[in-house]
mmCIF file of C-alpha atoms in Angstrom:
data_model
loop_
_atom_site.group_PDB
_atom_site.id
_atom_site.type_symbol
_atom_site.label_atom_id
_atom_site.label_comp_id
_atom_site.label_asym_id
_atom_site.label_seq_id
_atom_site.Cartn_x
_atom_site.Cartn_y
_atom_site.Cartn_z
ATOM 1 C CA MET A 1 36.381 -18.865 -5.619
ATOM 2 C CA THR A 2 37.900 -15.439 -6.161
ATOM 3 C CA ALA A 3 34.596 -13.755 -5.294
ATOM 4 C CA LEU A 4 34.208 -15.858 -2.152
ATOM 5 C CA ARG A 5 37.776 -15.089 -1.106
ATOM 6 C CA SER A 6 37.198 -11.353 -1.625
ATOM 7 C CA LEU A 7 34.197 -11.525 0.690
ATOM 8 C CA PHE A 8 35.737 -13.855 3.277
ATOM 9 C CA GLN A 9 39.143 -12.215 3.778
ATOM 10 C CA PRO A 10 37.899 -8.689 4.733
ATOM 11 C CA MET A 11 35.365 -10.203 7.114
ATOM 12 C CA ALA A 12 38.017 -12.390 8.742
ATOM 13 C CA ALA A 13 40.379 -9.439 9.078
ATOM 14 C CA LYS A 14 37.718 -7.239 10.705
ATOM 15 C CA HIS A 15 35.799 -9.689 12.904
ATOM 16 C CA GLY A 16 38.161 -12.646 13.261
ATOM 17 C CA LEU A 17 38.400 -16.039 11.613
ATOM 18 C CA GLY A 18 35.793 -17.659 13.875
ATOM 19 C CA ALA A 19 33.088 -15.085 13.145
ATOM 20 C CA ALA A 20 33.875 -15.193 9.421
ATOM 21 C CA CYS A 21 33.616 -19.008 9.365
ATOM 22 C CA PHE A 22 30.348 -18.966 11.299
ATOM 23 C CA ILE A 23 28.771 -16.406 8.963
ATOM 24 C CA GLY A 24 30.061 -18.249 5.898
ATOM 25 C CA VAL A 25 28.660 -21.600 7.052
ATOM 26 C CA ALA A 26 25.340 -20.031 8.110
ATOM 27 C CA VAL A 27 24.907 -18.293 4.753
ATOM 28 C CA PHE A 28 25.872 -21.493 2.900
ATOM 29 C CA ILE A 29 23.313 -23.580 4.811
ATOM 30 C CA TRP A 30 20.638 -20.929 4.353
ATOM 31 C CA VAL A 31 21.187 -20.548 0.610
ATOM 32 C CA VAL A 32 21.708 -24.219 -0.251
ATOM 33 C CA PHE A 33 19.340 -26.055 2.082
ATOM 34 C CA LEU A 34 16.570 -23.476 2.508
ATOM 35 C CA ILE A 35 16.497 -21.911 -0.966
ATOM 36 C CA VAL A 36 18.311 -23.840 -3.695
ATOM 37 C CA LEU A 37 17.435 -27.446 -2.845
ATOM 38 C CA PRO A 38 13.704 -26.803 -2.178
ATOM 39 C CA GLN A 39 13.446 -24.896 -5.464
ATOM 40 C CA ILE A 40 15.196 -27.722 -7.347
ATOM 41 C CA SER A 41 12.862 -30.245 -5.727
ATOM 42 C CA MET A 42 9.811 -28.193 -6.679
ATOM 43 C CA LEU A 43 11.123 -27.794 -10.231
ATOM 44 C CA ASP A 44 11.564 -31.575 -10.471
ATOM 45 C CA TYR A 45 8.020 -32.111 -9.187
ATOM 46 C CA SER A 46 6.653 -29.731 -11.819
ATOM 47 C CA PHE A 47 7.862 -31.999 -14.640
ATOM 48 C CA ARG A 48 6.335 -35.157 -13.139
ATOM 49 C CA LEU A 49 2.941 -36.787 -13.509
ATOM 50 C CA ASN A 50 0.528 -37.066 -10.602
ATOM 51 C CA LEU A 51 0.725 -40.845 -10.197
ATOM 52 C CA PRO A 52 -0.485 -43.209 -7.483
ATOM 53 C CA LYS A 53 2.205 -44.168 -4.998
ATOM 54 C CA PRO A 54 2.724 -47.684 -6.446
ATOM 55 C CA ASP A 55 3.573 -46.170 -9.856
ATOM 56 C CA ILE A 56 6.104 -43.629 -8.548
ATOM 57 C CA GLY A 57 9.560 -44.656 -9.735
ATOM 58 C CA GLY A 58 8.092 -47.069 -12.284
ATOM 59 C CA PRO A 59 7.971 -46.919 -16.085
ATOM 60 C CA LEU A 60 5.089 -44.412 -16.012
ATOM 61 C CA ASP A 61 7.048 -41.964 -13.847
ATOM 62 C CA VAL A 62 8.596 -39.892 -16.634
ATOM 63 C CA TYR A 63 9.307 -36.222 -17.199
ATOM 64 C CA THR A 64 6.560 -34.311 -18.978
ATOM 65 C CA LEU A 65 5.399 -30.792 -19.831
ATOM 66 C CA ASP A 66 1.731 -31.612 -19.189
ATOM 67 C CA ASN A 67 1.525 -29.520 -16.015
ATOM 68 C CA TYR A 68 2.793 -26.418 -17.811
ATOM 69 C CA ALA A 69 0.628 -27.137 -20.850
ATOM 70 C CA TYR A 70 -2.426 -27.283 -18.580
ATOM 71 C CA PHE A 71 -1.798 -23.728 -17.398
ATOM 72 C CA PHE A 72 -1.925 -22.458 -20.975
ATOM 73 C CA SER A 73 -4.525 -24.754 -22.553
ATOM 74 C CA GLY A 74 -6.383 -26.602 -19.795
ATOM 75 C CA ASN A 75 -7.886 -30.030 -20.453
ATOM 76 C CA ASP A 76 -9.810 -29.076 -23.597
ATOM 77 C CA GLY A 77 -6.916 -27.630 -25.591
ATOM 78 C CA GLN A 78 -8.433 -24.135 -25.519
ATOM 79 C CA LEU A 79 -6.710 -21.093 -24.060
ATOM 80 C CA ASN A 80 -6.954 -21.312 -20.266
ATOM 81 C CA THR A 81 -8.210 -17.766 -19.821
ATOM 82 C CA LEU A 82 -9.302 -18.386 -16.224
ATOM 83 C CA ASP A 83 -5.900 -19.245 -14.744
ATOM 84 C CA ILE A 84 -4.023 -16.819 -16.991
ATOM 85 C CA GLY A 85 -6.463 -14.068 -16.049
ATOM 86 C CA ILE A 86 -5.980 -14.803 -12.337
ATOM 87 C CA LEU A 87 -2.191 -14.560 -12.769
ATOM 88 C CA VAL A 88 -2.471 -11.240 -14.620
ATOM 89 C CA LYS A 89 -4.882 -9.872 -12.015
ATOM 90 C CA THR A 90 -2.506 -10.911 -9.224
ATOM 91 C CA LEU A 91 0.431 -9.166 -10.906
ATOM 92 C CA VAL A 92 -1.600 -5.997 -11.535
ATOM 93 C CA ALA A 93 -2.740 -5.964 -7.904
ATOM 94 C CA ALA A 94 0.866 -6.449 -6.737
ATOM 95 C CA VAL A 95 1.976 -3.496 -8.875
ATOM 96 C CA PHE A 96 -0.867 -1.388 -7.486
ATOM 97 C CA VAL A 97 0.034 -2.225 -3.868
ATOM 98 C CA THR A 98 3.705 -1.503 -4.596
ATOM 99 C CA LEU A 99 2.878 1.929 -6.038
ATOM 100 C CA ILE A 100 0.722 2.788 -3.026
ATOM 101 C CA ASP A 101 3.540 1.789 -0.689
ATOM 102 C CA ILE A 102 5.991 3.985 -2.619
ATOM 103 C CA LEU A 103 3.666 6.984 -2.405
ATOM 104 C CA ILE A 104 3.140 6.475 1.327
ATOM 105 C CA CYS A 105 6.668 5.509 2.344
ATOM 106 C CA TYR A 106 8.727 7.998 0.330
ATOM 107 C CA PRO A 107 7.630 11.065 2.361
ATOM 108 C CA ILE A 108 7.853 9.077 5.605
ATOM 109 C CA ALA A 109 11.409 7.976 4.805
ATOM 110 C CA TYR A 110 12.414 11.483 3.746
ATOM 111 C CA ILE A 111 11.020 13.071 6.921
ATOM 112 C CA LEU A 112 12.625 10.378 9.043
ATOM 113 C CA ALA A 113 16.011 10.903 7.367
ATOM 114 C CA HIS A 114 16.153 14.699 7.042
ATOM 115 C CA SER A 115 13.468 16.329 9.175
ATOM 116 C CA ALA A 116 12.743 14.293 12.284
ATOM 117 C CA THR A 117 15.410 14.377 14.980
ATOM 118 C CA GLY A 118 15.795 13.211 18.543
ATOM 119 C CA VAL A 119 12.604 12.105 20.259
ATOM 120 C CA ALA A 120 10.457 12.681 17.165
ATOM 121 C CA ALA A 121 12.626 10.349 15.073
ATOM 122 C CA ARG A 122 12.600 7.643 17.727
ATOM 123 C CA LEU A 123 8.826 7.902 18.129
ATOM 124 C CA MET A 124 8.369 7.574 14.359
ATOM 125 C CA VAL A 125 10.515 4.441 14.258
ATOM 126 C CA ILE A 126 8.711 2.948 17.267
ATOM 127 C CA GLY A 127 5.347 3.796 15.685
ATOM 128 C CA LEU A 128 6.377 1.947 12.536
ATOM 129 C CA ILE A 129 7.846 -1.123 14.222
ATOM 130 C CA VAL A 130 5.657 -1.843 17.268
ATOM 131 C CA PRO A 131 2.441 -2.685 15.328
ATOM 132 C CA PHE A 132 4.358 -5.433 13.523
ATOM 133 C CA TRP A 133 4.860 -7.254 16.806
ATOM 134 C CA VAL A 134 1.315 -8.534 16.155
ATOM 135 C CA ASN A 135 1.108 -11.670 14.019
ATOM 136 C CA GLU A 136 0.398 -11.110 10.316
ATOM 137 C CA ILE A 137 -2.756 -13.258 10.388
ATOM 138 C CA LEU A 138 -4.127 -11.374 13.398
ATOM 139 C CA ARG A 139 -3.463 -8.090 11.593
ATOM 140 C CA ALA A 140 -5.325 -9.404 8.553
ATOM 141 C CA PHE A 141 -8.331 -10.329 10.690
ATOM 142 C CA ALA A 142 -8.138 -6.877 12.311
ATOM 143 C CA PHE A 143 -8.455 -5.322 8.849
ATOM 144 C CA ARG A 144 -11.438 -7.588 8.128
ATOM 145 C CA VAL A 145 -13.106 -6.354 11.312
ATOM 146 C CA LEU A 146 -12.168 -2.759 10.505
ATOM 147 C CA PHE A 147 -13.643 -2.882 6.977
ATOM 148 C CA GLY A 148 -16.554 -5.221 7.755
ATOM 149 C CA ALA A 149 -20.215 -4.341 7.288
ATOM 150 C CA THR A 150 -20.502 -3.564 11.013
ATOM 151 C CA GLY A 151 -16.891 -2.454 11.352
ATOM 152 C CA LEU A 152 -15.430 0.821 12.531
ATOM 153 C CA ILE A 153 -15.233 2.503 9.121
ATOM 154 C CA ASN A 154 -18.835 1.750 8.195
ATOM 155 C CA SER A 155 -19.991 2.775 11.671
ATOM 156 C CA ILE A 156 -18.206 6.137 11.440
ATOM 157 C CA GLY A 157 -19.327 6.703 7.836
ATOM 158 C CA MET A 158 -22.991 6.004 8.566
ATOM 159 C CA GLY A 159 -22.863 7.837 11.890
ATOM 160 C CA ALA A 160 -21.464 10.954 10.190
ATOM 161 C CA GLY A 161 -24.044 10.692 7.396
ATOM 162 C CA PHE A 162 -21.547 10.041 4.584
ATOM 163 C CA TRP A 163 -23.543 6.996 3.421
ATOM 164 C CA ASP A 164 -26.808 5.332 4.418
ATOM 165 C CA GLN A 165 -26.038 1.640 3.920
ATOM 166 C CA PRO A 166 -22.904 -0.342 4.854
ATOM 167 C CA ILE A 167 -20.352 -0.432 2.040
ATOM 168 C CA ASP A 168 -19.005 -3.876 1.205
ATOM 169 C CA PHE A 169 -15.298 -3.057 1.377
ATOM 170 C CA ILE A 170 -14.475 -6.785 1.371
ATOM 171 C CA ARG A 171 -16.139 -7.485 -1.980
ATOM 172 C CA ALA A 172 -14.638 -4.305 -3.443
ATOM 173 C CA ASP A 173 -11.136 -5.508 -2.385
ATOM 174 C CA VAL A 174 -10.517 -2.282 -0.458
ATOM 175 C CA ALA A 175 -9.754 -4.307 2.665
ATOM 176 C CA LEU A 176 -7.390 -6.599 0.723
ATOM 177 C CA TYR A 177 -5.368 -3.782 -0.846
ATOM 178 C CA SER A 178 -5.243 -1.886 2.448
ATOM 179 C CA GLY A 179 -4.104 -4.963 4.352
ATOM 180 C CA LEU A 180 -1.396 -5.829 1.815
ATOM 181 C CA THR A 181 -0.201 -2.219 1.675
ATOM 182 C CA TYR A 182 0.147 -2.151 5.442
ATOM 183 C CA ALA A 183 1.667 -5.641 5.701
ATOM 184 C CA TYR A 184 4.832 -4.749 3.783
ATOM 185 C CA ILE A 185 5.191 -1.058 4.554
ATOM 186 C CA LEU A 186 8.384 -1.528 6.587
ATOM 187 C CA LEU A 187 10.045 -3.254 3.641
ATOM 188 C CA MET A 188 9.538 -0.060 1.667
ATOM 189 C CA VAL A 189 10.287 2.547 4.326
ATOM 190 C CA PHE A 190 13.696 1.383 5.489
ATOM 191 C CA PRO A 191 15.368 0.797 2.090
ATOM 192 C CA ILE A 192 14.284 4.290 1.002
ATOM 193 C CA PHE A 193 15.405 5.697 4.357
ATOM 194 C CA ASN A 194 18.850 4.082 4.016
ATOM 195 C CA ALA A 195 19.265 5.575 0.557
ATOM 196 C CA VAL A 196 17.952 9.067 1.370
ATOM 197 C CA GLU A 197 19.939 9.269 4.601
ATOM 198 C CA ALA A 198 23.168 9.261 2.574
ATOM 199 C CA LEU A 199 22.099 12.451 0.771
ATOM 200 C CA ASP A 200 24.047 15.553 1.805
ATOM 201 C CA ARG A 201 21.588 18.156 3.110
ATOM 202 C CA ASN A 202 23.758 20.861 1.578
ATOM 203 C CA GLN A 203 22.671 19.675 -1.863
ATOM 204 C CA ILE A 204 19.036 20.227 -0.932
ATOM 205 C CA GLU A 205 19.788 23.648 0.538
ATOM 206 C CA ALA A 206 21.805 24.600 -2.555
ATOM 207 C CA ALA A 207 18.944 23.630 -4.842
ATOM 208 C CA ARG A 208 16.473 25.657 -2.749
ATOM 209 C CA ASP A 209 18.821 28.656 -2.672
ATOM 210 C CA MET A 210 18.930 28.550 -6.467
ATOM 211 C CA GLY A 211 15.139 28.884 -6.573
ATOM 212 C CA ALA A 212 14.133 25.270 -7.204
ATOM 213 C CA SER A 213 10.611 24.375 -6.069
ATOM 214 C CA TRP A 214 10.038 21.499 -3.654
ATOM 215 C CA TRP A 215 8.880 19.094 -6.355
ATOM 216 C CA ARG A 216 11.906 19.975 -8.487
ATOM 217 C CA VAL A 217 14.277 19.466 -5.538
ATOM 218 C CA HIS A 218 12.856 15.999 -5.010
ATOM 219 C CA TRP A 219 12.771 15.160 -8.723
ATOM 220 C CA ARG A 220 16.297 16.312 -9.556
ATOM 221 C CA VAL A 221 18.177 15.893 -6.250
ATOM 222 C CA VAL A 222 16.476 13.440 -3.868
ATOM 223 C CA LEU A 223 14.938 10.855 -6.210
ATOM 224 C CA PRO A 224 18.183 10.013 -8.074
ATOM 225 C CA ILE A 225 19.744 9.177 -4.699
ATOM 226 C CA ALA A 226 16.628 7.374 -3.450
ATOM 227 C CA LYS A 227 16.141 5.344 -6.643
ATOM 228 C CA PRO A 228 18.129 2.253 -5.502
ATOM 229 C CA GLY A 229 16.232 2.216 -2.199
ATOM 230 C CA ILE A 230 12.907 2.574 -3.989
ATOM 231 C CA ALA A 231 13.866 -0.239 -6.368
ATOM 232 C CA SER A 232 14.927 -2.478 -3.472
ATOM 233 C CA GLY A 233 11.744 -1.835 -1.512
ATOM 234 C CA ALA A 234 9.537 -2.159 -4.590
ATOM 235 C CA THR A 235 11.135 -5.509 -5.461
ATOM 236 C CA MET A 236 10.478 -6.951 -2.005
ATOM 237 C CA VAL A 237 6.949 -5.564 -1.770
ATOM 238 C CA PHE A 238 6.012 -6.730 -5.265
ATOM 239 C CA MET A 239 7.383 -10.249 -4.799
ATOM 240 C CA LEU A 240 5.798 -10.713 -1.373
ATOM 241 C CA THR A 241 2.463 -9.255 -2.493
ATOM 242 C CA ALA A 242 2.305 -11.481 -5.564
ATOM 243 C CA GLY A 243 3.135 -14.468 -3.349
ATOM 244 C CA ALA A 244 0.812 -13.577 -0.467
ATOM 245 C CA LEU A 245 -1.670 -16.202 0.678
ATOM 246 C CA ALA A 246 -2.978 -15.381 4.154
ATOM 247 C CA ALA A 247 -4.218 -11.865 3.324
ATOM 248 C CA PRO A 248 -6.080 -12.879 0.127
ATOM 249 C CA GLN A 249 -7.657 -15.810 1.978
ATOM 250 C CA ILE A 250 -8.854 -13.599 4.846
ATOM 251 C CA LEU A 251 -9.512 -10.231 3.171
ATOM 252 C CA GLY A 252 -10.359 -11.237 -0.406
ATOM 253 C CA GLY A 253 -13.918 -11.069 -1.675
ATOM 254 C CA PRO A 254 -15.845 -14.203 -2.689
ATOM 255 C CA SER A 255 -15.199 -13.601 -6.398
ATOM 256 C CA ASN A 256 -11.556 -12.608 -5.973
ATOM 257 C CA LEU A 257 -9.081 -15.465 -6.403
ATOM 258 C CA TRP A 258 -5.350 -14.888 -5.959
ATOM 259 C CA PHE A 259 -2.893 -16.986 -7.981
ATOM 260 C CA THR A 260 -1.330 -18.288 -4.766
ATOM 261 C CA GLN A 261 -4.757 -19.606 -3.807
ATOM 262 C CA LEU A 262 -4.762 -21.640 -7.022
ATOM 263 C CA ILE A 263 -1.396 -23.081 -6.027
ATOM 264 C CA TYR A 264 -2.737 -23.840 -2.557
ATOM 265 C CA GLN A 265 -5.741 -25.614 -4.057
ATOM 266 C CA TRP A 266 -3.558 -27.804 -6.275
ATOM 267 C CA PHE A 267 -1.319 -28.766 -3.361
ATOM 268 C CA ASN A 268 -3.881 -29.279 -0.616
ATOM 269 C CA GLU A 269 -7.391 -29.670 -2.025
ATOM 270 C CA SER A 270 -6.554 -31.554 -5.228
ATOM 271 C CA ALA A 271 -3.479 -33.334 -3.795
ATOM 272 C CA ASN A 272 -1.707 -32.642 -7.083
ATOM 273 C CA TRP A 273 1.714 -31.455 -5.967
ATOM 274 C CA GLN A 274 3.095 -31.752 -9.474
ATOM 275 C CA ARG A 275 0.666 -29.257 -10.984
ATOM 276 C CA GLY A 276 0.915 -27.022 -7.934
ATOM 277 C CA SER A 277 4.702 -27.004 -8.344
ATOM 278 C CA ALA A 278 4.345 -26.058 -12.006
ATOM 279 C CA TYR A 279 2.067 -23.164 -11.108
ATOM 280 C CA ALA A 280 4.509 -22.053 -8.386
ATOM 281 C CA VAL A 281 7.407 -22.138 -10.861
ATOM 282 C CA ILE A 282 5.368 -20.105 -13.355
ATOM 283 C CA LEU A 283 4.601 -17.481 -10.715
ATOM 284 C CA LEU A 284 8.266 -17.333 -9.671
ATOM 285 C CA LEU A 285 9.557 -16.963 -13.236
ATOM 286 C CA VAL A 286 6.959 -14.361 -14.196
ATOM 287 C CA CYS A 287 7.683 -12.280 -11.081
ATOM 288 C CA ILE A 288 11.458 -12.464 -11.583
ATOM 289 C CA GLY A 289 11.075 -11.555 -15.260
ATOM 290 C CA PHE A 290 8.809 -8.631 -14.410
ATOM 291 C CA VAL A 291 11.230 -7.299 -11.779
ATOM 292 C CA MET A 292 14.213 -7.642 -14.129
ATOM 293 C CA MET A 293 12.294 -5.794 -16.833
ATOM 294 C CA LEU A 294 11.478 -2.923 -14.483
ATOM 295 C CA MET A 295 15.099 -2.745 -13.336
ATOM 296 C CA ARG A 296 16.137 -2.425 -16.953
ATOM 297 C CA VAL A 297 13.498 0.225 -17.671
ATOM 298 C CA PHE A 298 14.495 2.333 -14.646
ATOM 299 C CA LYS A 299 18.209 1.616 -15.175
ATOM 300 C CA VAL A 300 18.832 0.180 -11.711
ATOM 301 C CA SER A 301 21.362 -2.637 -11.298
ATOM 302 C CA ILE A 302 21.321 -5.468 -8.750
ATOM 303 C CA GLY A 303 24.495 -4.032 -7.252
ATOM 304 C CA GLU A 304 22.760 -0.724 -6.517
ATOM 305 C CA ILE A 305 19.818 -2.535 -4.893
ATOM 306 C CA GLY A 306 22.158 -4.566 -2.709
ATOM 307 C CA ARG A 307 23.947 -1.554 -1.197
#
C-alpha cells in the first residue's frame, strides 16, 4: 500500500485526481486481467490431464506433473533430446538476434542522440518508424520474397556474377534471422537512445581532449551510461524473439522448428492445451531465468532498466 500511495499521490498532485484514478484503474485492469489471470489459468492447465469433456471435473481430473515430465523424458522414459534441443536452439537464436540488434542499433542511437540534429534527426526517426506501419506478417512475407530463390538478392547476386546458382537463404535461416532482427529493431534503438541522450557531451569532448581514442571513449564513457538502455532493449528483443511465431512459420526452413511452433502444435494440431500450457510455462520460466542471469552478470538492476 505504501508503494502504491507513493506512486498515486505525485501523479494526482501533478495531473489531478481524475487522471490519476483513470491511469490507476487502467493499469490495474491491464496487469490483472490481461497478464496475471491468463498466466494463472495457463499454469493451472499445465498441471491437468488432457481428458475428454465428460471427465473434466470428475475423479480423473487431478493435478499431475505428467506434462512437464513429458518435456524431459517423452513417452519412453528416455531423455527427450528433440524438444530440449529445439528449446536450446530457440534460445541461442534469440541471443544471436539480440546481439545483432545491439550492434546495429547502438551506433544508430548514438548518432541520433549526439550527432544528428534538425531535419536529419527527424528524417532518421521517420525512416525508423514509417516501415513499421506495415503489418508484421506482411513484412515477414516481404522478407521471404526478398530472400527467395527468385528474389531480389539472388537476382542481384547472380546478375553481378557473385554466384551462379540461387542460394537457399530460407533453408540457411538467413531470411529468418534477418526478419527477426528487423522486426524488433525499434525496441532496441529507442531504449539505447533514451539512455545515451542523457549523457553530457562535455564528457565526450573531455575524453577526446585527453587523447582517448573513439573506441575508448565509447567503452569508458558512453557504454556505462548506455548500459541500462542496452539491457532494457536486449530484454525486450530476446523475450519477443524467443516467443516469436509468425516469423519462424513464414521465414523458417523446412528443417527448422521453433519452440513456439511446438507450443502451437500442442494447442491447435494435437488439441492438447494442457501439454501446450506446460511447454509455454517452461519457455516463460527459462527466458525469465536467462534474463535474470544476464542482468546479474552485467550488474544491471530492474530499477535501472525501468528508468
